[in-house]
Coordinates of C-alpha atoms in Angstrom, one line a residue:
M1 CA 224.4 119.5 68.4
N2 CA 224.0 122.1 65.7
K3 CA 227.7 122.3 65.4
I4 CA 228.0 118.6 64.9
R5 CA 225.3 118.7 62.2
K6 CA 227.1 121.6 60.5
Y7 CA 230.4 119.6 60.6
F8 CA 228.9 116.5 59.0
S9 CA 227.1 118.6 56.4
A10 CA 230.4 120.3 55.4
L11 CA 232.1 116.9 55.3
I12 CA 229.4 115.5 53.0
I13 CA 229.6 118.5 50.7
A14 CA 233.4 118.2 50.5
C15 CA 233.1 114.6 49.6
V16 CA 230.5 115.3 46.9
M17 CA 232.7 118.0 45.4
A18 CA 235.8 115.8 45.4
G19 CA 233.8 112.9 43.9
G20 CA 232.5 115.4 41.2
A21 CA 236.0 116.5 40.4
H22 CA 237.2 112.9 40.1
A23 CA 234.2 112.1 37.9
A24 CA 235.0 115.1 35.7
A25 CA 238.6 114.0 35.3
V26 CA 237.4 110.5 34.4
S27 CA 234.8 112.0 32.1
E28 CA 237.5 114.2 30.4
R29 CA 239.8 111.1 29.9
A30 CA 237.0 109.1 28.4
S31 CA 236.0 112.1 26.2
C32 CA 239.6 112.4 24.8
A33 CA 239.7 108.7 24.2
D34 CA 236.4 108.9 22.4
I35 CA 237.6 111.9 20.3
Q36 CA 240.8 110.0 19.4
A37 CA 238.8 106.9 18.4
R38 CA 236.5 108.9 16.2
I39 CA 239.5 110.7 14.6
N40 CA 241.1 107.3 13.8
E41 CA 237.8 106.1 12.4
L42 CA 237.4 109.1 10.1
S43 CA 241.0 109.1 9.1
A44 CA 240.7 105.5 7.8
I45 CA 238.0 106.5 5.3
K46 CA 239.6 106.7 1.9
S47 CA 237.0 108.9 0.2
P48 CA 235.3 110.9 3.0
T49 CA 232.3 113.1 2.4
D50 CA 232.4 116.8 3.0
A51 CA 230.6 116.3 6.3
Q52 CA 233.1 113.7 7.4
S53 CA 236.0 115.9 6.4
S54 CA 234.5 118.8 8.3
E55 CA 233.9 116.6 11.4
L56 CA 237.5 115.3 11.3
T57 CA 238.9 118.8 11.1
S58 CA 236.7 119.9 14.0
L59 CA 237.7 116.9 16.2
Q60 CA 241.4 117.4 15.5
A61 CA 241.2 121.0 16.6
Q62 CA 239.2 120.0 19.7
Y63 CA 241.7 117.3 20.6
R64 CA 244.6 119.7 20.3
S65 CA 242.8 122.2 22.4
D66 CA 241.5 119.9 25.2
C67 CA 243.6 116.8 25.2
S68 CA 247.1 117.6 24.1
R69 CA 249.8 118.3 26.6
S70 CA 253.0 120.1 25.8
A71 CA 256.2 118.2 26.6
T72 CA 258.4 119.6 29.4
G73 CA 261.8 118.5 30.3
R74 CA 265.4 119.6 30.1
R75 CA 268.3 118.2 28.2
N76 CA 271.3 117.3 30.3
T77 CA 274.1 118.6 28.1
S78 CA 276.8 117.3 30.4
T79 CA 275.7 113.7 30.1
G80 CA 273.9 113.8 26.8
R81 CA 270.8 112.2 28.4
V82 CA 267.3 113.4 27.8
S83 CA 264.5 113.3 30.4
A84 CA 261.6 111.1 29.7
S85 CA 259.3 114.0 29.0
S86 CA 261.4 115.4 26.2
A87 CA 260.8 114.7 22.5
V88 CA 263.6 112.7 20.8
V89 CA 264.2 113.3 17.1
A90 CA 266.1 110.5 15.3
A91 CA 268.8 111.5 13.0
A92 CA 267.9 111.1 9.3
P93 CA 269.8 108.2 7.6
A94 CA 272.5 109.1 5.3
V95 CA 271.6 109.0 1.6
T96 CA 274.1 107.2 -0.6
T97 CA 274.4 108.5 -4.1
V98 CA 275.3 105.9 -6.7
V99 CA 277.3 107.3 -9.7
E100 CA 277.0 105.2 -12.8
T101 CA 280.2 105.0 -14.8
V102 CA 279.7 104.9 -18.6
V103 CA 282.5 103.3 -20.5
M104 CA 282.9 104.4 -24.1
T105 CA 283.7 101.9 -26.7
A106 CA 284.3 102.3 -30.4
Q107 CA 280.9 100.7 -31.2
S108 CA 279.0 102.9 -28.7
A109 CA 280.7 106.0 -30.1
L110 CA 279.8 104.9 -33.7
D111 CA 276.2 104.1 -32.7
E112 CA 275.7 107.5 -31.1
Y113 CA 277.1 109.2 -34.2
L114 CA 274.9 107.2 -36.6
I115 CA 271.8 107.9 -34.5
G116 CA 272.5 111.6 -34.6
R117 CA 273.2 111.5 -38.4
Q118 CA 270.0 109.6 -39.0
N119 CA 268.0 112.1 -37.0
L120 CA 269.5 114.9 -39.1
C121 CA 268.6 113.1 -42.3
N122 CA 265.0 112.6 -41.1
E123 CA 264.7 116.3 -40.4
L124 CA 266.1 117.2 -43.8
K125 CA 263.7 114.8 -45.5
S126 CA 260.8 116.3 -43.5
D127 CA 261.8 119.8 -44.6
I128 CA 262.0 118.7 -48.2
D129 CA 258.5 117.1 -48.0
T130 CA 257.1 120.2 -46.4
L131 CA 258.5 122.5 -49.1
V132 CA 257.1 120.2 -51.8
A133 CA 253.7 120.1 -50.1
N134 CA 253.7 123.9 -50.0
G135 CA 254.2 124.1 -53.8
V136 CA 257.9 124.8 -53.9
S137 CA 259.4 123.6 -57.2
D138 CA 261.9 120.8 -57.6
T139 CA 264.4 123.4 -58.8
D140 CA 264.2 125.3 -55.5
T141 CA 264.5 122.1 -53.5
E142 CA 267.3 120.6 -55.6
L143 CA 270.1 121.8 -53.3
L144 CA 268.4 120.1 -50.3
Q145 CA 267.7 116.9 -52.3
N146 CA 271.3 116.8 -53.5
Q147 CA 272.6 117.1 -50.0
Y148 CA 270.2 114.4 -48.8
D149 CA 271.3 112.0 -51.6
A150 CA 274.9 112.6 -50.7
D151 CA 274.6 112.2 -47.0
C152 CA 271.6 110.0 -46.3
N153 CA 271.3 107.2 -48.8
E154 CA 274.1 105.3 -47.1
I155 CA 274.7 106.5 -43.6
D156 CA 276.7 103.7 -42.1
K157 CA 280.0 103.4 -44.0
S158 CA 281.9 102.0 -41.1
K159 CA 282.3 98.5 -42.6
S160 CA 285.0 98.3 -45.3
V161 CA 284.1 96.2 -48.4
Q162 CA 286.8 94.2 -50.0
V163 CA 286.4 94.2 -53.7
D164 CA 288.7 92.2 -56.0
A165 CA 290.5 94.0 -58.8
E166 CA 288.4 92.6 -61.6
T167 CA 285.1 93.7 -59.9
A168 CA 286.6 97.1 -59.1
A169 CA 287.6 97.6 -62.8
R170 CA 284.1 96.6 -64.0
N171 CA 282.5 99.0 -61.5
V172 CA 284.6 101.9 -62.7
A173 CA 284.0 101.1 -66.3
S174 CA 280.2 101.3 -65.6
G175 CA 280.5 104.7 -64.0
L176 CA 280.6 103.6 -60.4
C177 CA 283.3 103.7 -57.7
E178 CA 285.4 100.6 -57.2
D179 CA 283.2 99.4 -54.3
G180 CA 280.1 99.8 -56.5
S181 CA 278.8 102.9 -54.9
K182 CA 277.8 106.0 -56.9
P183 CA 280.3 108.9 -57.2
N184 CA 279.3 112.3 -56.0
Q185 CA 278.4 115.2 -58.3
F186 CA 282.1 115.9 -59.0
G187 CA 282.8 112.3 -60.1
C188 CA 284.7 111.5 -56.9
C189 CA 284.2 108.5 -54.5
D190 CA 283.9 108.4 -50.8
G191 CA 287.2 109.5 -49.1
E192 CA 288.3 111.6 -52.1
T193 CA 288.2 115.3 -52.6
F194 CA 287.7 117.0 -56.0
T195 CA 290.9 119.1 -56.5
D196 CA 291.9 121.7 -59.0
M197 CA 295.3 120.7 -60.2
G198 CA 295.8 123.8 -62.4
N199 CA 295.7 124.3 -66.1
L200 CA 292.0 123.3 -66.1
V201 CA 293.0 119.8 -64.8
F202 CA 290.8 118.3 -62.1
A203 CA 291.3 115.2 -60.1
C204 CA 289.9 113.2 -57.2
C205 CA 292.6 113.0 -54.5
P206 CA 292.4 110.6 -51.5
D207 CA 291.9 112.4 -48.3
D208 CA 294.6 110.3 -46.6
G209 CA 297.2 111.1 -49.3
G210 CA 298.3 109.1 -52.3
T211 CA 297.8 109.1 -56.1
C212 CA 295.0 111.4 -57.5
Y213 CA 292.7 110.0 -60.2
P214 CA 290.6 111.6 -62.9
P215 CA 287.0 112.0 -61.9
I216 CA 284.8 109.2 -63.0
N217 CA 282.6 111.6 -64.9
D218 CA 285.5 113.8 -65.9
G219 CA 284.3 116.8 -63.9
N220 CA 281.4 117.4 -66.2
A221 CA 279.1 117.8 -63.2
L222 CA 280.6 121.2 -62.7

């Protein structure tokens, strides 16, 4: 009789222990689910407080420690198949680089040149203004001013101006170039170079060749 009682007692204890283990497993699963739910809740907060950030970090560490399971499995190299427990990494999509082709035109080349020329003129004007503001005399800045007047008063000379012979003669008679622009300090017009012809004779010779002409101001600017 005592043996029967001992047998039933042992059987009851075993059942209780098994039930406790099963309850622990259920409790653990519920706990991990609760942890994950709380992590999701905290992660959704856009501006968490210090306490919430601390709680999130702590829960994440606890979840990794208690709830994560490392993946196990082997890759079958002969078939290329991966077992269900292995992690699969997708190949990154190829990045296509688009190369833009810039076609140069006569107008685009001219525009780029004129912009650069204008920037240089602006810098030169700024330098002149700075020197004048610092008390530098007009005599000392004359060289810079002469260069500015020659290069920057009319930057875009790309468009040719057709002038009739009568107007051209009238312009020259008034001390201007045929197109009505001012001659440079040597009395030569645009496209001409002041040239020493010898025997104290000076002339303005076209850069592209042709007949040389006396300077409009007779070279007195020398």
